[in-house]
Coordinates of C-alpha atoms and ligand atoms in Angstrom, one line a residue:
M7 CA 0.3 0.2 -0.2
N8 CA 2.8 2.5 1.3
R9 CA 4.8 1.6 -1.6
V10 CA 1.8 2.3 -4.2
L11 CA 1.7 5.7 -2.7
L12 CA 5.6 6.1 -3.3
V13 CA 5.3 5.2 -6.8
C14 CA 2.1 7.4 -7.3
T15 CA 3.6 10.3 -6.4
F16 CA 7.1 9.9 -7.9
I17 CA 5.2 9.6 -11.4
V18 CA 3.0 12.5 -10.6
A19 CA 6.7 14.8 -9.9
C20 CA 8.5 14.0 -12.7
G21 CA 5.2 14.5 -14.8
L22 CA 5.0 17.8 -13.9
S23 CA 8.5 18.8 -14.4
R24 CA 8.4 17.6 -17.5
T25 CA 6.0 19.7 -18.6
V26 CA 7.7 23.0 -17.7
W27 CA 11.2 21.8 -19.1
A28 CA 9.9 20.0 -22.3
Q29 CA 9.7 24.5 -23.4
E30 CA 13.6 24.9 -23.5
G31 CA 15.0 21.9 -22.7
D32 CA 18.6 22.0 -21.1
L33 CA 17.5 25.6 -19.8
D34 CA 15.2 26.9 -17.2
P35 CA 12.3 28.8 -18.6
R36 CA 12.2 31.6 -15.7
I37 CA 16.5 31.3 -16.4
V38 CA 15.6 32.5 -20.2
S39 CA 13.2 35.6 -18.6
L40 CA 15.4 36.9 -15.7
V41 CA 18.8 36.6 -18.9
R42 CA 15.6 39.0 -20.7
T43 CA 15.2 41.1 -18.0
V44 CA 18.6 43.1 -18.2
S45 CA 17.4 46.6 -19.1
E46 CA 21.0 48.7 -21.0
Q47 CA 18.3 52.0 -19.9
R48 CA 18.3 50.9 -16.2
L49 CA 22.1 49.9 -16.4
G50 CA 22.6 53.5 -18.5
V51 CA 20.7 55.8 -15.6
I52 CA 23.1 54.0 -13.3
L53 CA 26.4 55.0 -14.9
K54 CA 25.3 58.9 -15.3
K55 CA 24.2 58.5 -11.9
L56 CA 27.7 57.8 -10.8
E57 CA 29.6 59.2 -13.0
S58 CA 27.5 62.6 -11.6
F59 CA 29.4 62.3 -8.2
E60 CA 32.7 63.7 -10.1
T61 CA 35.1 61.6 -7.8
R62 CA 34.1 58.3 -6.6
S63 CA 37.9 57.7 -4.6
T64 CA 38.4 56.3 -1.8
L65 CA 39.7 59.3 -0.5
S66 CA 37.1 61.7 -1.5
S67 CA 35.1 64.0 0.7
T68 CA 32.1 62.2 2.8
T69 CA 30.7 64.9 3.8
S70 CA 28.9 66.8 0.7
T71 CA 25.1 64.7 -0.5
T72 CA 26.2 65.5 -4.2
R73 CA 30.2 64.7 -5.0
G74 CA 32.1 62.4 -3.6
I75 CA 32.3 58.7 -2.0
G76 CA 29.7 60.5 0.5
A77 CA 27.8 60.2 -1.6
A78 CA 28.1 57.9 -4.0
R79 CA 28.1 55.1 -1.6
Q80 CA 25.3 56.3 0.1
W81 CA 23.1 56.3 -3.4
I82 CA 23.8 52.6 -4.1
F83 CA 22.5 51.7 -0.4
D84 CA 19.6 54.2 -1.1
E85 CA 18.8 52.2 -4.7
L86 CA 19.2 48.9 -3.9
R87 CA 17.0 49.0 -0.9
S88 CA 14.0 50.6 -3.3
Y89 CA 14.3 47.0 -5.1
S90 CA 12.9 44.9 -3.3
P91 CA 11.7 44.2 0.5
K92 CA 13.5 40.5 0.1
L93 CA 16.9 42.8 -0.2
N94 CA 18.7 43.1 3.1
V95 CA 21.0 46.6 2.8
T96 CA 24.2 47.0 4.7
F97 CA 27.2 49.0 4.7
D98 CA 30.2 46.4 5.5
T99 CA 32.6 48.9 7.5
Y100 CA 35.5 49.0 8.2
Q101 CA 38.2 51.7 10.0
V102 CA 41.5 51.7 8.0
A103 CA 44.5 52.6 9.7
K104 CA 47.0 55.3 7.3
Q105 CA 49.2 52.5 6.0
G106 CA 50.1 52.2 2.5
R107 CA 48.5 54.3 -0.5
I108 CA 46.3 54.9 2.1
T109 CA 47.0 58.6 3.2
R110 CA 44.9 58.9 6.2
E111 CA 42.7 56.8 8.8
V112 CA 39.3 55.9 6.7
E113 CA 36.6 54.9 7.2
L114 CA 35.8 51.7 4.1
R115 CA 32.2 51.4 3.5
N116 CA 31.5 48.4 1.1
V117 CA 27.8 47.8 0.0
M118 CA 25.8 45.7 0.0
A119 CA 22.8 44.0 -0.4
I120 CA 22.0 39.7 0.5
L121 CA 19.2 37.9 -1.3
P122 CA 18.7 35.4 1.2
G123 CA 17.6 31.6 -0.2
R124 CA 17.0 28.7 1.5
S125 CA 20.5 27.9 2.3
P126 CA 22.8 29.8 4.3
R127 CA 25.9 29.0 0.9
R128 CA 26.6 32.4 -0.7
I129 CA 26.9 33.6 -4.4
Y130 CA 28.3 37.2 -5.5
V131 CA 28.3 39.1 -8.3
S132 CA 30.8 42.7 -7.1
G133 CA 32.1 45.6 -8.4
H134 CA 34.0 48.0 -7.2
Y135 CA 32.7 51.3 -6.5
D136 CA 36.0 53.2 -5.5
T137 CA 37.6 55.1 -8.5
V138 CA 40.7 56.6 -9.1
A139 CA 42.2 59.5 -11.7
R140 CA 46.1 60.9 -11.5
A141 CA 47.8 63.0 -14.6
G142 CA 48.7 60.2 -17.4
G143 CA 46.3 57.4 -17.4
Q144 CA 47.3 54.0 -17.2
S145 CA 48.2 54.2 -20.6
T146 CA 51.6 56.6 -19.2
A147 CA 51.6 53.6 -16.8
N148 CA 52.0 50.7 -19.6
A149 CA 53.8 53.1 -21.5
G150 CA 56.6 52.3 -18.9
G151 CA 55.5 56.2 -17.9
P152 CA 55.6 57.9 -14.7
A153 CA 53.8 57.4 -11.0
P154 CA 53.3 53.9 -9.9
D155 CA 51.2 55.2 -7.2
P156 CA 47.6 56.1 -8.6
D157 CA 47.5 58.3 -5.6
A158 CA 50.4 60.2 -5.6
R159 CA 50.6 63.3 -5.6
S160 CA 52.8 66.1 -8.1
V161 CA 52.2 68.7 -5.1
P162 CA 53.1 67.1 -2.0
P163 CA 49.2 68.2 0.1
A164 CA 50.0 70.8 2.6
D165 CA 46.9 69.1 4.8
P166 CA 48.4 65.4 4.8
N167 CA 44.3 64.7 5.8
A168 CA 42.7 66.6 3.4
P169 CA 40.3 64.9 1.3
L170 CA 41.5 63.9 -2.5
D171 CA 38.3 65.1 -4.4
N172 CA 40.6 65.9 -7.9
L173 CA 37.6 64.5 -10.6
A174 CA 37.6 60.9 -11.2
P175 CA 34.6 59.4 -12.8
G176 CA 36.1 56.2 -12.9
V177 CA 32.6 55.4 -15.5
N178 CA 34.1 52.2 -17.0
D179 CA 36.4 51.6 -13.9
D180 CA 34.8 50.6 -12.3
G181 CA 31.0 52.5 -12.7
S182 CA 30.0 49.2 -15.5
G183 CA 31.3 46.8 -12.3
T184 CA 30.3 48.3 -9.6
A185 CA 26.1 49.9 -12.5
L186 CA 25.8 45.7 -13.5
T187 CA 25.7 44.1 -9.9
I188 CA 23.4 46.6 -8.6
E189 CA 21.1 45.3 -12.2
L190 CA 21.3 42.4 -11.3
A191 CA 20.2 42.7 -7.8
R192 CA 17.2 44.4 -9.4
I193 CA 16.3 42.0 -12.0
F194 CA 17.0 38.9 -9.4
S195 CA 15.3 40.8 -6.4
Q196 CA 13.0 41.2 -8.6
S197 CA 12.2 38.1 -10.5
G198 CA 10.0 36.1 -8.0
I199 CA 12.2 33.2 -8.3
D200 CA 13.1 31.5 -5.4
F201 CA 16.7 30.7 -5.0
D202 CA 19.0 27.5 -3.1
A203 CA 21.1 29.6 -2.7
T204 CA 22.1 33.0 -1.1
L205 CA 23.1 35.8 -4.0
V206 CA 25.0 38.7 -2.0
F207 CA 25.2 41.4 -4.5
M208 CA 28.8 43.4 -3.6
C209 CA 29.8 47.2 -4.7
H210 CA 33.0 47.5 -3.3
V211 CA 35.4 50.4 -2.2
G212 CA 39.3 50.7 -1.8
E213 CA 40.5 48.1 -4.9
E214 CA 42.6 51.2 -6.2
Q215 CA 44.8 51.4 -3.3
G216 CA 45.4 47.7 -2.8
L217 CA 41.9 45.4 -3.2
L218 CA 41.0 46.5 0.7
G219 CA 37.6 46.1 0.8
A220 CA 37.6 43.1 -1.7
R221 CA 40.5 41.7 1.1
L222 CA 38.6 43.2 4.5
H223 CA 35.4 41.5 3.5
A224 CA 37.0 37.8 1.9
Q225 CA 39.0 38.3 5.9
K226 CA 35.8 39.1 7.6
A227 CA 34.5 35.7 5.8
V228 CA 37.3 33.7 6.5
A229 CA 37.0 34.3 10.5
E230 CA 32.8 33.8 10.6
K231 CA 33.5 31.2 8.3
I232 CA 30.6 32.4 6.3
P233 CA 30.4 29.4 3.0
I234 CA 31.1 31.5 -0.2
E235 CA 30.7 29.2 -3.0
A236 CA 31.8 31.0 -5.9
I237 CA 32.6 34.7 -5.9
L238 CA 32.1 36.3 -9.9
N239 CA 33.8 39.4 -9.8
N240 CA 33.2 42.2 -12.5
D241 CA 35.2 45.3 -13.3
I242 CA 36.5 47.1 -16.2
V243 CA 33.2 45.5 -18.4
G244 CA 32.0 48.4 -20.5
N245 CA 34.0 48.6 -23.2
D246 CA 34.1 47.2 -27.0
K247 CA 36.4 49.5 -28.6
G248 CA 40.2 49.1 -27.8
G249 CA 43.0 52.1 -27.9
N250 CA 44.2 50.7 -30.5
G251 CA 40.9 50.5 -32.4
I252 CA 39.8 47.5 -32.8
I253 CA 36.2 46.7 -31.4
D254 CA 35.2 42.9 -30.4
G255 CA 31.7 43.5 -28.7
A256 CA 30.8 40.2 -28.6
T257 CA 33.3 37.8 -26.4
I258 CA 34.5 38.3 -22.3
R259 CA 37.6 38.0 -20.6
V260 CA 36.8 35.6 -17.4
Y261 CA 39.8 35.7 -15.7
A262 CA 40.7 32.6 -13.6
E263 CA 43.0 31.2 -10.9
G264 CA 45.1 28.3 -11.3
P265 CA 46.4 25.9 -10.4
E266 CA 45.2 23.1 -13.2
D267 CA 41.2 22.2 -12.8
S268 CA 41.2 24.3 -9.5
P269 CA 37.3 25.9 -8.4
S270 CA 38.5 29.1 -9.9
R271 CA 39.3 27.1 -13.2
E272 CA 36.5 25.5 -13.0
L273 CA 34.1 28.0 -11.7
A274 CA 35.9 30.1 -15.2
R275 CA 34.4 26.5 -17.5
F276 CA 30.8 26.9 -15.6
V277 CA 30.4 30.3 -16.3
Q278 CA 31.3 29.4 -20.2
R279 CA 29.2 26.8 -20.4
W280 CA 25.7 27.8 -18.5
G281 CA 26.9 31.9 -20.2
G282 CA 26.7 30.0 -23.2
R283 CA 24.0 28.4 -22.9
Y284 CA 21.6 30.9 -21.5
V285 CA 23.9 33.2 -24.3
P286 CA 24.9 33.0 -26.8
S287 CA 24.7 35.2 -28.9
H288 CA 28.1 36.4 -26.9
K289 CA 30.9 34.1 -26.5
V290 CA 33.1 34.0 -22.8
R291 CA 36.9 33.5 -22.8
P292 CA 38.6 31.5 -20.0
M293 CA 41.7 32.9 -19.5
A294 CA 43.8 30.6 -17.8
R295 CA 45.8 33.5 -15.5
P296 CA 45.2 35.3 -12.5
D297 CA 44.6 38.1 -13.6
R298 CA 46.4 40.3 -16.5
F299 CA 50.2 41.2 -16.2
G300 CA 50.6 43.8 -13.6
R301 CA 47.1 44.1 -13.0
G302 CA 44.7 43.1 -10.6
G303 CA 41.3 42.4 -9.2
D304 CA 39.0 41.8 -6.0
H305 CA 38.7 38.4 -7.3
S306 CA 42.7 38.0 -6.7
A307 CA 42.3 39.3 -2.8
Y308 CA 39.2 36.6 -2.6
N309 CA 41.6 33.8 -4.2
Q310 CA 44.7 34.4 -2.1
L311 CA 42.0 33.2 1.5
G312 CA 41.3 30.0 -1.0
F313 CA 37.6 30.8 -2.1
T314 CA 36.8 30.2 -5.8
A315 CA 36.0 33.9 -7.4
V316 CA 36.9 34.8 -10.9
G317 CA 37.6 38.3 -13.1
F318 CA 35.4 39.2 -15.7
R319 CA 37.5 41.7 -18.1
E320 CA 36.8 43.5 -20.9
S321 CA 38.1 41.7 -23.9
R322 CA 39.5 44.8 -26.0
E323 CA 40.5 47.9 -23.7
N324 CA 41.5 51.0 -24.3
F325 CA 44.1 52.3 -21.7
I326 CA 43.9 56.1 -22.1
R327 CA 40.3 56.0 -20.6
Q328 CA 41.6 54.3 -17.3
H329 CA 42.2 56.3 -14.2
D330 CA 42.1 58.7 -16.0
V331 CA 39.2 62.0 -15.8
R332 CA 38.1 60.8 -19.6
D333 CA 37.2 57.3 -18.3
T334 CA 33.1 59.1 -19.3
F335 CA 30.2 57.5 -19.7
E336 CA 31.0 58.1 -23.7
G337 CA 34.2 55.4 -23.5
I338 CA 30.7 52.7 -22.6
S339 CA 28.9 50.6 -25.7
L340 CA 25.5 49.7 -23.3
P341 CA 24.6 47.4 -25.7
Y342 CA 28.1 45.6 -24.9
L343 CA 27.5 46.1 -20.5
A344 CA 24.4 45.2 -20.9
Q345 CA 25.8 41.1 -23.0
N346 CA 28.1 40.6 -20.0
A347 CA 25.7 41.2 -17.2
R348 CA 23.5 38.6 -19.3
V349 CA 25.8 36.5 -19.2
N350 CA 26.4 37.2 -15.3
A351 CA 23.7 35.8 -14.4
A352 CA 22.7 32.8 -16.4
A353 CA 26.1 32.2 -14.8
A354 CA 25.1 33.0 -11.2
A355 CA 21.5 32.3 -11.6
T356 CA 22.5 28.6 -12.5
L357 CA 24.8 28.2 -9.7
A358 CA 22.3 29.6 -7.3
L359 CA 18.9 27.3 -7.8
A360 CA 21.6 24.1 -8.1
P361 CA 23.6 22.0 -5.9
P362 CA 26.5 22.8 -3.8
P363 CA 29.1 20.6 -5.8
P364 CA 30.9 17.5 -4.5
S365 CA 33.1 17.4 -2.5
V366 CA 35.4 14.2 -4.7
T367 CA 38.3 14.4 -1.9
N368 CA 38.0 11.7 1.3
E369 CA 38.8 13.3 5.1
R370 CA 42.9 13.6 5.0
G371 CA 42.1 15.5 0.8
Q372 CA 42.8 12.4 -1.4
P373 CA 41.0 12.7 -4.8
Q374 CA 38.1 9.6 -4.6
I375 CA 40.0 8.2 -7.4
T376 CA 40.9 4.8 -8.2
R377 CA 41.9 2.0 -10.6
A378 CA 40.1 -0.9 -9.1
P379 CA 38.0 -3.0 -8.8
S380 CA 40.0 -4.8 -11.5
G381 CA 43.3 -2.5 -12.0
Y382 CA 43.5 -0.8 -14.9
D383 CA 39.3 0.8 -14.4
A384 CA 38.3 4.5 -13.2
T385 CA 36.2 4.2 -10.0
L386 CA 35.3 7.5 -9.2
K387 CA 33.4 8.1 -5.6
W388 CA 32.2 11.2 -4.3
T389 CA 30.9 13.3 -1.4
A390 CA 26.2 13.3 -2.2
A391 CA 24.7 16.8 -1.9
P392 CA 22.5 18.4 -0.9
G393 CA 19.3 18.9 -3.6
A394 CA 21.4 16.4 -5.7
S395 CA 19.3 14.0 -7.9
A396 CA 21.6 13.1 -10.1
Y397 CA 25.8 13.8 -11.9
R398 CA 26.9 14.6 -14.4
I399 CA 30.6 12.8 -15.1
F400 CA 33.0 15.1 -17.1
W401 CA 36.7 14.1 -17.9
R402 CA 38.7 15.3 -20.9
E403 CA 42.7 14.3 -21.5
A404 CA 44.8 15.4 -19.6
W405 CA 46.5 17.4 -22.0
G406 CA 44.0 20.4 -22.9
P407 CA 41.8 23.1 -21.0
D408 CA 38.3 22.5 -22.2
W409 CA 36.2 18.7 -20.8
Q410 CA 36.1 16.7 -23.9
H411 CA 32.6 14.4 -22.4
E412 CA 30.2 14.2 -20.2
L413 CA 27.8 11.5 -19.0
L414 CA 24.6 12.2 -16.7
V415 CA 25.0 9.2 -14.0
G416 CA 21.8 8.9 -11.2
N417 CA 21.4 9.4 -7.6
V418 CA 24.9 7.2 -7.4
T419 CA 27.5 8.7 -5.8
A420 CA 30.2 6.2 -7.0
L421 CA 30.8 5.3 -10.8
V422 CA 32.5 2.7 -12.8
L423 CA 34.2 3.2 -15.9
P424 CA 35.4 0.4 -17.5
D425 CA 39.5 0.0 -18.6
M426 CA 40.0 4.0 -18.1
Q427 CA 43.4 4.4 -17.6
I428 CA 42.7 7.5 -14.5
D429 CA 46.2 8.2 -15.5
D430 CA 45.5 9.8 -18.8
Y431 CA 42.4 11.2 -18.3
I432 CA 40.9 14.9 -15.6
F433 CA 37.7 14.0 -14.6
G434 CA 35.4 16.1 -12.8
V435 CA 31.1 16.2 -11.2
A436 CA 28.9 18.1 -11.0
A437 CA 25.7 17.5 -9.0
V438 CA 22.4 18.7 -10.7
D439 CA 19.1 18.6 -9.7
A440 CA 15.9 17.1 -10.2
A441 CA 15.8 20.3 -13.0
G442 CA 18.7 19.6 -14.7
H443 CA 20.2 22.6 -13.0
E444 CA 24.3 22.0 -13.0
S445 CA 27.0 23.0 -10.8
F446 CA 30.8 23.7 -11.2
V447 CA 32.7 20.8 -11.1
S448 CA 34.6 19.1 -8.5
A449 CA 38.3 17.5 -10.4
Y450 CA 40.3 15.2 -8.9
V451 CA 43.2 16.3 -8.8
T452 CA 46.7 15.0 -7.1
P453 CA 47.9 17.0 -4.0
P454 CA 51.3 18.6 -4.3
R455 CA 53.3 15.6 -2.8
A456 CA 56.1 18.0 -0.3
S457 CA 59.7 17.6 -1.1
T458 CA 61.8 15.2 1.8
E459 CA 65.1 15.9 3.1
I460 CA 66.6 12.9 3.0
K461 CA 69.5 12.2 5.6
T462 CA 73.3 11.3 3.9
L463 CA 76.2 11.1 6.0
P464 CA 79.3 12.9 5.7
Q465 CA 81.9 12.5 2.3
K466 CA 83.7 9.4 2.6
P467 CA 87.2 10.8 2.1
Ligands
ZN503 ZN1 39.0 48.7 -11.9

């Protein structure tokens, strides 16, 4: 009797989900419409507002209501708050002592909007709202010119405590990443979708003085054991015209720290896979390196403390407009920025609806991959991910960056692939829920071996 009831319930549940999924195949129609709600017009309004503060330097004035970082952060806070009562908007505040490029004691405030999910695990979408401008800008620095310190003044200030209020519009660096983050906070909080993961829309500060806002928040996350699963950081993502005249509005770079098959690399592959499915007109170009040469971004602050984070960067930069008074609204392509926002939305929504990635290591951190049972097979084991109803196995030749094969298996935690030599392939597993939402991949990686010192005896004469 009980068994019959269970079977009936199961069939009904499957029948319902099949009806929904018949429309779009691999794609979730709710994510399709979420991606469609990204508004070029809204991105433009936000960018013009950010530009209107004239400077958002971390060291600028906080007293004016229309100019400087005080006015800017309050506007971002109020704007995020206006979107939905579901969004929990706060200042993530730190008192920072004078050090490095911080020329005086200063209060740093990241602006953070949390959209609570069913579970505490967090997915971040972020940018930095602070700006900097210096004589010559980034193009002079690229050419080996002076002013390595972005806040160096040509004349020492009479008063070291005076605010740094020179014009620094920062519409692309990083108004673009900030506007993208704010726009995603709007569409996610108004989507009506019940996400499993908690989404965090984070506008960092102090990036131009050494990733300070991101470092402080990452340190807090470590201390308070905040379960950050992934960070999609966007910095300089709004311009499609290279300073050398080459135009590319159809691709975006995603930088991911190694080593190969690190969680950040898997996150970049995930963005390519799911961004490419929901936004096929935009090509994601994963970059197997932490960032551009000699340049940095907030995702690295998270990487350094062990978090999984990638950095989105426009494909063709115009250095003349970076860290310069010419970083204005005229340098922005709204259609391009909107495409980058859509890729972020698709990746963040898929991650937040999917189960967390399964663990493929044992308690000692060793990958659960063996040659059992024959001695010549591939046996993969993993730990069940909460909410998963299936798993997708990926593999590729041990030389090469992209997954070549995939296989969907049921709700199991082990698989044998007969006669597959584990030494010849890289294997990974993603968790999949009943509706097809997929996590990023956990790969089977050999941990680096420590070198052991060999005891020797004195040389014989
Ligand atoms: Zn930047």
